[in-house]
Short mmCIF file of C-alpha atoms and ligand atoms in Angstrom, two decimals:
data_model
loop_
_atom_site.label_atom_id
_atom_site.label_comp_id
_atom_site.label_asym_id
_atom_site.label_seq_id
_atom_site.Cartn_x
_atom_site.Cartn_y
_atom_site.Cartn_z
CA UNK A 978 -5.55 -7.84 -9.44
CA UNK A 979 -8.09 -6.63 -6.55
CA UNK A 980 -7.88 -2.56 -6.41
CA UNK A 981 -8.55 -1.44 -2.94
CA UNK A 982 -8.51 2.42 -2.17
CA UNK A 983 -9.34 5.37 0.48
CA UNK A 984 -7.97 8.29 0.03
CA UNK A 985 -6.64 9.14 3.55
CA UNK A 986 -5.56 6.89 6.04
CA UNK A 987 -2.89 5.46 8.37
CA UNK A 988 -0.38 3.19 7.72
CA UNK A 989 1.35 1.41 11.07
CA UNK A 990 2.94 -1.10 12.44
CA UNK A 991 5.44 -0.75 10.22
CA UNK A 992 8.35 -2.75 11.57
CA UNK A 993 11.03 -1.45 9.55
CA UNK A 994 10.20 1.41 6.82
CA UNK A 995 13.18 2.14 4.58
CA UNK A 996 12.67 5.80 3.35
CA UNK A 997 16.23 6.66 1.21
CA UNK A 998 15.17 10.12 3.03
CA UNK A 999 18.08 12.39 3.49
CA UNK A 1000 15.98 13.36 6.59
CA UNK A 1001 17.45 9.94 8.17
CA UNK A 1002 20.45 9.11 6.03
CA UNK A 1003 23.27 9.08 7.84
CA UNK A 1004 26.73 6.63 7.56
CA UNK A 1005 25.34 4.31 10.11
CA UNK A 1006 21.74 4.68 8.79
CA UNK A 1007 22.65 4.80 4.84
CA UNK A 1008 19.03 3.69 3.66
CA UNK A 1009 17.52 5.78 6.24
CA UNK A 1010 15.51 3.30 8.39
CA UNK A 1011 12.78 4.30 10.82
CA UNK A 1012 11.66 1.33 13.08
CA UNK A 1013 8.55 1.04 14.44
CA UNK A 1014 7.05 3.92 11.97
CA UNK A 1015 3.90 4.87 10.64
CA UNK A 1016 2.89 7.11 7.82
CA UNK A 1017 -0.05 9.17 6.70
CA UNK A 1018 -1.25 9.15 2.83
CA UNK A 1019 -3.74 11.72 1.73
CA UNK A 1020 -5.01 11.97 -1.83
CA UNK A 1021 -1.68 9.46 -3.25
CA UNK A 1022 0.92 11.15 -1.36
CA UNK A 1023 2.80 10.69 1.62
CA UNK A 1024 1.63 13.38 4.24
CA UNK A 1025 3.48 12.76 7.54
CA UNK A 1026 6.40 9.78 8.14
CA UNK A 1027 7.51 9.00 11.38
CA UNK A 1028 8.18 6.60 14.28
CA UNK A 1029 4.57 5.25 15.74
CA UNK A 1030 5.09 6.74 19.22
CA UNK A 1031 4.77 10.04 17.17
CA UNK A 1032 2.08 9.99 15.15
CA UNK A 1033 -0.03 13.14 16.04
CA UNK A 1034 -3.19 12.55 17.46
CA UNK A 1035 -5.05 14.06 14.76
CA UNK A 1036 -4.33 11.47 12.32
CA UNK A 1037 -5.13 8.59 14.91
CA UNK A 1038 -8.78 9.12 14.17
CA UNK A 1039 -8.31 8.49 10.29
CA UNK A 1040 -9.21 4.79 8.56
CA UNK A 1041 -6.17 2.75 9.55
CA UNK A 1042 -4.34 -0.28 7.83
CA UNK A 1043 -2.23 -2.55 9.47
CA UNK A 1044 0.96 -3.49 7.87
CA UNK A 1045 1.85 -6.34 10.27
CA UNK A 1046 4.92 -5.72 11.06
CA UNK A 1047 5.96 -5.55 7.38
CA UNK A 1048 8.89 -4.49 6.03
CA UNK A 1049 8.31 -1.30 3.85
CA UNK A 1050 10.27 0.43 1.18
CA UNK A 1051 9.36 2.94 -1.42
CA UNK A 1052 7.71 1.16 -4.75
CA UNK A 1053 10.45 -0.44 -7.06
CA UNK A 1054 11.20 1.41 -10.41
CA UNK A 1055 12.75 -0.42 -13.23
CA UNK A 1056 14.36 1.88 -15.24
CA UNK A 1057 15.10 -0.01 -18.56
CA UNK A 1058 12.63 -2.46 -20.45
CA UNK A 1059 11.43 -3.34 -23.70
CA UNK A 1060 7.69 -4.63 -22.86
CA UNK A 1061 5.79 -4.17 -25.91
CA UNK A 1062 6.50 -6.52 -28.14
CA UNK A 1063 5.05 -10.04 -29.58
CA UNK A 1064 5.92 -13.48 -30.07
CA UNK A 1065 8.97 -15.20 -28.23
CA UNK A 1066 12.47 -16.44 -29.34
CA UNK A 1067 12.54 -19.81 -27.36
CA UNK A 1068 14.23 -21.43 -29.91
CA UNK A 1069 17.07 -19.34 -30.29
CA UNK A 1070 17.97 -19.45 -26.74
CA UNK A 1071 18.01 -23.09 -27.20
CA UNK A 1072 21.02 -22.61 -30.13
CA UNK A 1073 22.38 -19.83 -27.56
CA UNK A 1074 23.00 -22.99 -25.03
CA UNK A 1075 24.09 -25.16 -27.66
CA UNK A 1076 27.06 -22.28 -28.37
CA UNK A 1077 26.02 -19.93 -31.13
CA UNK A 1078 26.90 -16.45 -29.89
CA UNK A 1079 23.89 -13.84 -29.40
CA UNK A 1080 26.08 -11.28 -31.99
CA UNK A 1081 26.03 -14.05 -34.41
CA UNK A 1082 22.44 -14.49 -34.60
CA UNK A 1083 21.61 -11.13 -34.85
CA UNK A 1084 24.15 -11.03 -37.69
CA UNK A 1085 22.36 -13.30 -39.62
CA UNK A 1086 18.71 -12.12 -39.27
CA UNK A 1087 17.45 -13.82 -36.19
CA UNK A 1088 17.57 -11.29 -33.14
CA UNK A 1089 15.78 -8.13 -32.65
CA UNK A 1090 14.94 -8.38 -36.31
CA UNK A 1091 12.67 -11.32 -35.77
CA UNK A 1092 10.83 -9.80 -33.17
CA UNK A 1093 10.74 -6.93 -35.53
CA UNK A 1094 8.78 -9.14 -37.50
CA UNK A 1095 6.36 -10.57 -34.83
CA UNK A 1096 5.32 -6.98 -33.76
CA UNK A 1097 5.15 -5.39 -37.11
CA UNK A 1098 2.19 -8.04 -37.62
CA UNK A 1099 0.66 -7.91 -34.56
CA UNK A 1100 -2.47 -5.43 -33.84
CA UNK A 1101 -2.16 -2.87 -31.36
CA UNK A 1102 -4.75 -4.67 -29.06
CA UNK A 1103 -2.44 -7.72 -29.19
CA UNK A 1104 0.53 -5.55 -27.93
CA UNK A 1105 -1.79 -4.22 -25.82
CA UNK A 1106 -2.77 -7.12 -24.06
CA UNK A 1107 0.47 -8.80 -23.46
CA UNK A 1108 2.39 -5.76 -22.08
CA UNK A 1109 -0.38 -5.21 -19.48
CA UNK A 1110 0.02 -9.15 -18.81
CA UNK A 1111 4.31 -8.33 -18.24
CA UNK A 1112 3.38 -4.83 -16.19
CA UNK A 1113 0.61 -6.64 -14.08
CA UNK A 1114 3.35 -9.15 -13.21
CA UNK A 1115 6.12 -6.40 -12.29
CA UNK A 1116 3.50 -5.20 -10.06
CA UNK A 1117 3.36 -8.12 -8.43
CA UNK A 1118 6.60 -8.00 -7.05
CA UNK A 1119 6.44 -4.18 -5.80
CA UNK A 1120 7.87 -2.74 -9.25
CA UNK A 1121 5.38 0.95 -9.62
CA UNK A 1122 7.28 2.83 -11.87
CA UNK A 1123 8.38 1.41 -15.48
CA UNK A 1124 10.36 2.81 -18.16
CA UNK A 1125 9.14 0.94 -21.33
CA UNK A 1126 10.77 1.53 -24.82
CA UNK A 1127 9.53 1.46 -28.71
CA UNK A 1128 12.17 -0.68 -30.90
CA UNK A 1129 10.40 -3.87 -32.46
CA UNK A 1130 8.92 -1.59 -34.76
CA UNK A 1131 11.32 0.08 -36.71
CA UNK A 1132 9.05 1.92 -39.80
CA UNK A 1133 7.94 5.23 -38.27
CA UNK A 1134 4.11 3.94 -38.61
CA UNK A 1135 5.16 0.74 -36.23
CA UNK A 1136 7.11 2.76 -33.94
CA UNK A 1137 4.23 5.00 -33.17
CA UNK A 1138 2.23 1.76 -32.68
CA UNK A 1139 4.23 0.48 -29.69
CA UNK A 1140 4.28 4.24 -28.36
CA UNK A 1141 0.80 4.57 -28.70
CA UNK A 1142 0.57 1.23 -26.79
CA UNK A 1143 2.60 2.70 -24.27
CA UNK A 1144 0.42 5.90 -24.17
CA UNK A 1145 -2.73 3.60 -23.19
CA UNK A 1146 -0.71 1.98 -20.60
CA UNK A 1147 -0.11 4.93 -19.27
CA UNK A 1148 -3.89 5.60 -18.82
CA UNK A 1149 -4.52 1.95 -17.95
CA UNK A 1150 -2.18 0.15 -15.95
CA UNK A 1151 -1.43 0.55 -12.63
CA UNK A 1152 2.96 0.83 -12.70
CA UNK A 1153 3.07 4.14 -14.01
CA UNK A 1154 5.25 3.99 -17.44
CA UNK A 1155 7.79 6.07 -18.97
CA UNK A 1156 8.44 5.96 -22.46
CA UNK A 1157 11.37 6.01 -24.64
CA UNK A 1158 11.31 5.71 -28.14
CA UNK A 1159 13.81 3.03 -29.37
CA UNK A 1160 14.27 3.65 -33.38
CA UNK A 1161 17.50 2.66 -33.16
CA UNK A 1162 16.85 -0.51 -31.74
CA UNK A 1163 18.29 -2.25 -35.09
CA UNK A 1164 18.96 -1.86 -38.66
CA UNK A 1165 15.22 -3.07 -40.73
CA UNK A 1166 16.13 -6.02 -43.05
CA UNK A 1167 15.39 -3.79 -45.75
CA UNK A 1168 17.78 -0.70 -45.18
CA UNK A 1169 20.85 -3.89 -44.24
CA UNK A 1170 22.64 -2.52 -46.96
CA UNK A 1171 22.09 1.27 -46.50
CA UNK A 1172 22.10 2.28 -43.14
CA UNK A 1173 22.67 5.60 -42.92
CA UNK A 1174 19.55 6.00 -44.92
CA UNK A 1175 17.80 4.13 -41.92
CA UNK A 1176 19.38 7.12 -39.76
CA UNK A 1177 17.96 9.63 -41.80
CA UNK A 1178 14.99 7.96 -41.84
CA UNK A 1179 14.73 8.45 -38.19
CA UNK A 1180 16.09 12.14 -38.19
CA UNK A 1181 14.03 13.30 -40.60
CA UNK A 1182 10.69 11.08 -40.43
CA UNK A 1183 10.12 9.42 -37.02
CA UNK A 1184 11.49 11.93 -34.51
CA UNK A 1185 9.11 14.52 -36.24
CA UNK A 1186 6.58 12.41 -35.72
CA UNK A 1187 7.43 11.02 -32.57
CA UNK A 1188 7.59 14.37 -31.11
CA UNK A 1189 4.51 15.15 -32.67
CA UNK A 1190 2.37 12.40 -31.18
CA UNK A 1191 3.97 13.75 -27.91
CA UNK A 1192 4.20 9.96 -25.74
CA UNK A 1193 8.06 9.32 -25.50
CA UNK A 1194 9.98 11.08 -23.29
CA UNK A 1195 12.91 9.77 -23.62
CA UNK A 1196 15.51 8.69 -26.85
CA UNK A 1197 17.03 5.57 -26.58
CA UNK A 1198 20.50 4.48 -29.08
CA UNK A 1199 22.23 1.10 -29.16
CA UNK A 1200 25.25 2.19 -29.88
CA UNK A 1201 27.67 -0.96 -30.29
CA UNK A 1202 29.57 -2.25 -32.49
CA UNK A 1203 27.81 -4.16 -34.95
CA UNK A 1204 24.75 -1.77 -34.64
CA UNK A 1205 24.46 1.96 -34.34
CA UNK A 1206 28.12 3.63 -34.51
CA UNK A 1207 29.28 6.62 -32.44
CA UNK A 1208 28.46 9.01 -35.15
CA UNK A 1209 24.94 7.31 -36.33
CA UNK A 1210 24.44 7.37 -32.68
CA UNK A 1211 25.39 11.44 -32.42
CA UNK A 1212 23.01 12.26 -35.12
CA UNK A 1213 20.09 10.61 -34.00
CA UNK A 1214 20.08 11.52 -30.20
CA UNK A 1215 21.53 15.56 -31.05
CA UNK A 1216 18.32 15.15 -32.99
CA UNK A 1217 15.72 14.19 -30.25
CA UNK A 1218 17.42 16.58 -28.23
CA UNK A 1219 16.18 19.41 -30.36
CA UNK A 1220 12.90 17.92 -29.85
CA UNK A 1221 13.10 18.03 -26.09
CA UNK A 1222 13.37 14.31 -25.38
CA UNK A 1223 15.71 13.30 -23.21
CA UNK A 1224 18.63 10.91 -23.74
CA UNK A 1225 19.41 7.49 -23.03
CA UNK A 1226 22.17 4.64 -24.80
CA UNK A 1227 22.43 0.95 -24.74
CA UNK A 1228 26.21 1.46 -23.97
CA UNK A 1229 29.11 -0.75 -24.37
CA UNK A 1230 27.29 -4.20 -23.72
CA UNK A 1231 29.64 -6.25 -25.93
CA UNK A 1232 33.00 -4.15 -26.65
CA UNK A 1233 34.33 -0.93 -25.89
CA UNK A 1234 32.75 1.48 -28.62
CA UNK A 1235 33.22 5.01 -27.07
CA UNK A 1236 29.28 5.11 -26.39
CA UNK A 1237 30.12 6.04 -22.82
CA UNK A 1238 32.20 8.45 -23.35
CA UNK A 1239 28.87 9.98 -26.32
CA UNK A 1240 26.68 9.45 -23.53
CA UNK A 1241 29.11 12.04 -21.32
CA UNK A 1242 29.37 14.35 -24.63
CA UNK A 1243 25.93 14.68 -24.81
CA UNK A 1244 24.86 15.09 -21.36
CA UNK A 1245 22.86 11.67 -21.03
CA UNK A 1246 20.73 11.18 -18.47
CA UNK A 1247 21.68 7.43 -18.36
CA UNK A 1248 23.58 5.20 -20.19
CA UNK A 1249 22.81 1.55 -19.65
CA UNK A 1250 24.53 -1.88 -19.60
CA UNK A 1251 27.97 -0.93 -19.88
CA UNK A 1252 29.28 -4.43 -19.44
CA UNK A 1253 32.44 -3.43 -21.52
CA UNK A 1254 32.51 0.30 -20.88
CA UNK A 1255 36.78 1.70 -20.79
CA UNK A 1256 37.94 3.67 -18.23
CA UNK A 1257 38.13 6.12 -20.09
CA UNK A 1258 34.13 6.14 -20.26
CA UNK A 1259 33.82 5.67 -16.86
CA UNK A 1260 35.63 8.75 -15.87
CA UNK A 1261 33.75 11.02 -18.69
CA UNK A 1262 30.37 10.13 -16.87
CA UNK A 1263 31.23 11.08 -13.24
CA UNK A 1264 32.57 14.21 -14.78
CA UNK A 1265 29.19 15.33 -16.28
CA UNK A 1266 27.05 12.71 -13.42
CA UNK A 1267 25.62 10.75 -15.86
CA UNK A 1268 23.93 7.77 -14.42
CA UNK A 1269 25.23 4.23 -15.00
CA UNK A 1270 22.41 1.40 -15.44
CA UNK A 1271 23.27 -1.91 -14.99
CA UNK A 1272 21.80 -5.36 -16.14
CA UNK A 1273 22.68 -8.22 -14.63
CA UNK A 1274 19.87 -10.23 -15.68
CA UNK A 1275 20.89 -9.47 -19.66
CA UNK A 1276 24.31 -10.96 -18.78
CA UNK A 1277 23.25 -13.58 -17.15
CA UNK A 1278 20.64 -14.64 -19.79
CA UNK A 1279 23.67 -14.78 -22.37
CA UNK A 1280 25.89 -16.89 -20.44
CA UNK A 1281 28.21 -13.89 -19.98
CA UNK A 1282 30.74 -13.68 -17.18
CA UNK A 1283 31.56 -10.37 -17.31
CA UNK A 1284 29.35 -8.41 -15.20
CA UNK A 1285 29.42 -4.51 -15.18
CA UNK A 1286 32.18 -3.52 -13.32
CA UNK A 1287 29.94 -1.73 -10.18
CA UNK A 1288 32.79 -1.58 -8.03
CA UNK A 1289 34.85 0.69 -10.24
CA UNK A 1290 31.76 2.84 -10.72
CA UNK A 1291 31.16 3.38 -6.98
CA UNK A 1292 35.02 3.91 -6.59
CA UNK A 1293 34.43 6.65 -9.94
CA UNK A 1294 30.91 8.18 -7.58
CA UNK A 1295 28.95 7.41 -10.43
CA UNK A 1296 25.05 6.77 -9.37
CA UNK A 1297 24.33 3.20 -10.08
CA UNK A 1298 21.43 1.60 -11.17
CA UNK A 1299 19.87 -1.55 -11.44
CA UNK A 1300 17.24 -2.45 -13.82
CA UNK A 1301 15.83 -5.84 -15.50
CA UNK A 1302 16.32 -4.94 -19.08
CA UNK A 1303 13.24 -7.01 -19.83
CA UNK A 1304 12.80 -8.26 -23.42
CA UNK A 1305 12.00 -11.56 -25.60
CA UNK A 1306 16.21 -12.26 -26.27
CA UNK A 1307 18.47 -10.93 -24.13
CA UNK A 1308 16.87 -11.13 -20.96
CA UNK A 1309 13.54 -13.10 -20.46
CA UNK A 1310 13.15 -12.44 -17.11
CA UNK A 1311 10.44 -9.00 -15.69
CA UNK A 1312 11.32 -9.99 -12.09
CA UNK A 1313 14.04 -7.13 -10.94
CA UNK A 1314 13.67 -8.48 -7.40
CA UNK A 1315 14.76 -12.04 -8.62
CA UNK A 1316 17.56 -10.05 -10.47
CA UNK A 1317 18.46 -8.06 -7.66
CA UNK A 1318 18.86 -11.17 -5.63
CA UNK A 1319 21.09 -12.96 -8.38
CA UNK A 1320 23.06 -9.46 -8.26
CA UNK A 1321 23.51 -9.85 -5.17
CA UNK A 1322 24.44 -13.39 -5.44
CA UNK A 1323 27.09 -13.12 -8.44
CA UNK A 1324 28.18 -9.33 -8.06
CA UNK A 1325 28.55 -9.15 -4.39
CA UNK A 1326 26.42 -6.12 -4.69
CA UNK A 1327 25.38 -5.17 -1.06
CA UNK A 1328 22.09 -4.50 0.15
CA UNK A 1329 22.37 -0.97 1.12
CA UNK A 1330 23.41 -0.38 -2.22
CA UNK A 1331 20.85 -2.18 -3.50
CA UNK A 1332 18.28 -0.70 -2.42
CA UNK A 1333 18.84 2.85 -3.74
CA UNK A 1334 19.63 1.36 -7.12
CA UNK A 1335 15.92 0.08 -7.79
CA UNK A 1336 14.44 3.36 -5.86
CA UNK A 1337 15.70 7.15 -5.13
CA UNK A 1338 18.76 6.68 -7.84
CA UNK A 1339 16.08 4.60 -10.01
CA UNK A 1340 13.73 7.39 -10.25
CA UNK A 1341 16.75 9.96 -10.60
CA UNK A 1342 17.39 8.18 -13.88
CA UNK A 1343 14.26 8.78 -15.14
CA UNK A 1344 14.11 12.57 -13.86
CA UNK A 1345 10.98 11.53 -11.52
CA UNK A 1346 11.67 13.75 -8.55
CA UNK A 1347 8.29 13.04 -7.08
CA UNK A 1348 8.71 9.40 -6.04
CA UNK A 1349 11.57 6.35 -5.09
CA UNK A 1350 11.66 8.39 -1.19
CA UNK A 1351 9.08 8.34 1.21
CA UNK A 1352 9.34 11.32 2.47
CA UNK A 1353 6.45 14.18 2.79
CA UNK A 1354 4.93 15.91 -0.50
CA UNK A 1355 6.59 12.32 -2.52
CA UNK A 1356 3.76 9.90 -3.72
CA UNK A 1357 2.86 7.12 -1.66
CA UNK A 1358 4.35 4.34 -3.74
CA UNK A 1359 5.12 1.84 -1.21
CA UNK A 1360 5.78 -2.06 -1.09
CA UNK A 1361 5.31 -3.99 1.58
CA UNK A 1362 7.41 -6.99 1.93
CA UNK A 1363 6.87 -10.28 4.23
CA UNK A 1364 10.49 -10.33 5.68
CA UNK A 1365 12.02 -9.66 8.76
CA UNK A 1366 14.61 -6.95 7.78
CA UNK A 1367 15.91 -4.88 4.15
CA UNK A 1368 19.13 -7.49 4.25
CA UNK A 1369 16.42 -10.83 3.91
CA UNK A 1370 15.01 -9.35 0.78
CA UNK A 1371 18.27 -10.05 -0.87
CA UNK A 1372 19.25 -13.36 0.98
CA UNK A 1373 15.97 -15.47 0.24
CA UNK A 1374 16.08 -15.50 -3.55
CA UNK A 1375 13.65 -16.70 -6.05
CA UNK A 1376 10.72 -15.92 -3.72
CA UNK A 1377 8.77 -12.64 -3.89
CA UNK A 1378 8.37 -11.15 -0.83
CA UNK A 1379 6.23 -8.06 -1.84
CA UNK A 1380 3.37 -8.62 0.09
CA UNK A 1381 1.13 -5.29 -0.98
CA UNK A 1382 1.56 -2.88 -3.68
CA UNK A 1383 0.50 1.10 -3.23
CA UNK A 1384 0.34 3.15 -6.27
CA UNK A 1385 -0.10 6.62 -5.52
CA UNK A 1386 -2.21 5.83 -2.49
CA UNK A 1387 -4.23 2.75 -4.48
CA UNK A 1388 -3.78 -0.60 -3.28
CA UNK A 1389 -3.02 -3.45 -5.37
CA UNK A 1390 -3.23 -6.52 -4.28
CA UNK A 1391 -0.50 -9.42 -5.15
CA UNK A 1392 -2.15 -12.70 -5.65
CA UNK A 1393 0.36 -14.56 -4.63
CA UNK A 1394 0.08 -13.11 -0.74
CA UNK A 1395 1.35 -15.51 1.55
CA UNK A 1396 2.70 -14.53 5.20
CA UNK A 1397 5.64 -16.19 7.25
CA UNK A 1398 7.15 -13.34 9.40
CA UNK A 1399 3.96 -10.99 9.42
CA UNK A 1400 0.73 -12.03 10.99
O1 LIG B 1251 18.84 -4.32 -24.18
N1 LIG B 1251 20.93 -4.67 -26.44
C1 LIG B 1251 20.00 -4.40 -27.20
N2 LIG B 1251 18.70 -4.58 -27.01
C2 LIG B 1251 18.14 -5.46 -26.07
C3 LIG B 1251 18.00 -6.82 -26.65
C4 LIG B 1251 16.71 -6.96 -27.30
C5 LIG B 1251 16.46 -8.29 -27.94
O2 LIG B 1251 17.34 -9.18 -28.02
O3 LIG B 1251 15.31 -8.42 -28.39
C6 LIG B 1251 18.94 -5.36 -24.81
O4 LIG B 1251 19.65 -6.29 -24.40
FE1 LIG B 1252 17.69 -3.03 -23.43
#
């Protein structure tokens, strides 16, 4: 992907810039539009935002781009994936479709466990290699901030590998990444029959070490049953908490298992799918405003029907996210817009709430208070999209409308860039 960059310049003719600004939020404006607006970047962040009558004269004699009349939001964030990994589980999707339940190959080996396998053998440069392929990718449709998890590992030695992967990627690619260690991914094959030696394991030898190497900042449970129990789940995250990671759960994908209501106990940042999450678990996380991440694409990928139920979280003022979930089994898909779209489609999940879900609340869930706005002081992460209003990027799915990519002021270039309503 072609890198273009200059440190300070203009953007205009902007024809509708969506900035999730509490400077222009307001019930009729709830995604805070500015029409006709231009903005000012200066060394990656946003300097001055505006409508283009405005724009001071000062910064009219700076190097200007045109954004042809683009529609412009801040860059995407997906705030749940599971990049770094190797080989693929085609085959097991094709038994999936023939009717063999996703719990019931797991149970008997297939799964996580046999992409366990995969990336235990794999070299560091192969992980490398094919998680900067996936990232390049989400770039490509306007995604600039990725949260990208350990968990195919599952020895402390492999675990560090992926993290160490994802410490690279931080240097390398160009969607910044945030990284969650993911332990408790999955029992190993070879602790099936003692797992609450595996927990210890991860108590007492990879957090340690995990802290030590000092990449992950978050710590990441599935807690379901089947997998990691309430109290497996308590140990290991009251654990990373006393080595300053943050908290996050795979909650309540397949059955209520009280992980919501651990999530609200321990002051989670997020807790994610929550597909099957109780009452009950709803109401503990609005009292202690823990974020709710949902993932559409990982229940559409199973042939589920039962979507996370967004409407009762809204009604409960939880903040509600939306995130791809990417990974080789349950959801084979790095596109969030495509996601978003299908959301959309199947959820009736409206634009406006969209929107936030993949940008200001997106980056909330990650504690990232410096981006998902465009507002002054925030860094210029900014997609521009090849549609003729915010509502269109929803309506015309399974096209990808991001048109150019800013990362902190750097422009990436799509390759796919074709224009219908700009010129
Ligand atoms: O988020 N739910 C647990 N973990 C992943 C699935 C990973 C896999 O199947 O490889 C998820 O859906
Ligand atoms: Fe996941």
């Amino acid at each position: 992907m072609q890198q273009t960059s200059s440190s300070s310049f203009v953007l205009g003719n902007i024809a509708v810039l969506a900035t999730l600004s509490e400077k222009y939020i307001h019930p009729e404006n709830p995604l805070g539009i500015v029409e006709n607006a231009a903005l000012h970047v200066e060394n990656g962040l946003i300097q001055w935002v505006g409508s283009k009558s405005q724009l001071p004269e000062i910064l009219k004699e700076l190097p200007y781009q045109d954004a042809e009349k683009a529609v412009v939001t801040p860059g995407w964030i997906d705030s749940h994936t599971h990049p770094v990994f190797a080989g693929e589980r085609s085959g097991e999707y094709a038994e999936r479709l023939r009717g063999v339940p996703y719990t019931e190959i797991a149970a008997r080996g297939g799964g996580i466990r046999k992409t366990v396998e995969a990336t235990r053998a794999a070299s560091a440069e192969e992980l490398y290699r094919s998680a900067r392929y996936w990232l390049d990718e989400m770039l490509g449709y306007g995604v600039t901030t990725v949260e990208a998890k350990s968990g195919y590992g599952l020895t402390t030695q492999s675990e560090l590998k992926q993290l160490d992967v994802l410490g690279r990627l931080q240097k390398d690619a160009a969607p910044e990444i945030v990284p969650t260690f993911l332990g408790a991914h999955e029992f190993p094959v070879e602790f099936h029959d003692r797992r609450d030696a595996y927990v210890d394991l991860i108590v007492e030898e990879m957090l340690p070490a995990v802290a030590e190497q000092g990449i992950a900042r978050f710590c990441d449970v599935f807690c379901e049953k089947g997998w990691f129990d309430v109290d497996q789940s308590r140990k290991i995250l009251l654990a990373a908490r006393e080595y300053g990671l943050l908290l996050r759960l795979h909650a309540d994908e397949f059955s209520p298992s009280g992980a919501a209501e651990l999530a609200a106990e321990l002051d989670a940042v997020a807790c994610d799918h929550l597909m099957a999450v109780s009452d009950e678990g709803l109401a503990r996380m609005a009292e202690k405003g823990v974020i709710a991440a949902v993932l559409p694409g990982t229940t559409l990928n199973l042939g589920l029907e039962n979507f996370a139920p967004i409407e009762k979280m809204y009604e409960a003022r939880l903040k509600v996210v939306l995130a791809s979930d990417f990974n080789p089994g349950s959801c084979v898909c790095a596109n969030l817009p495509l996601i978003a779209q299908l959301s959309a489609m199947r959820m009736r999940w409206v634009p406006e709430k969209l929107l936030p879900a993949v940008t200001s609340d997106a980056a909330r869930s990650l504690v990232l208070d410096d981006r998902g706005r465009i507002e002054k002081g925030l860094r210029a992460d900014l997609v521009l999209f090849d549609a003729p209003g915010i509502d269109y990027l929803f309506y015309h799915w399974g096209r990808n409308h991001a048109h150019r990519v800013f990362v902190a002021g750097k422009e990436h270039l799509p390759s796919h860039r074709n224009a219908l309503f700009t010129s």
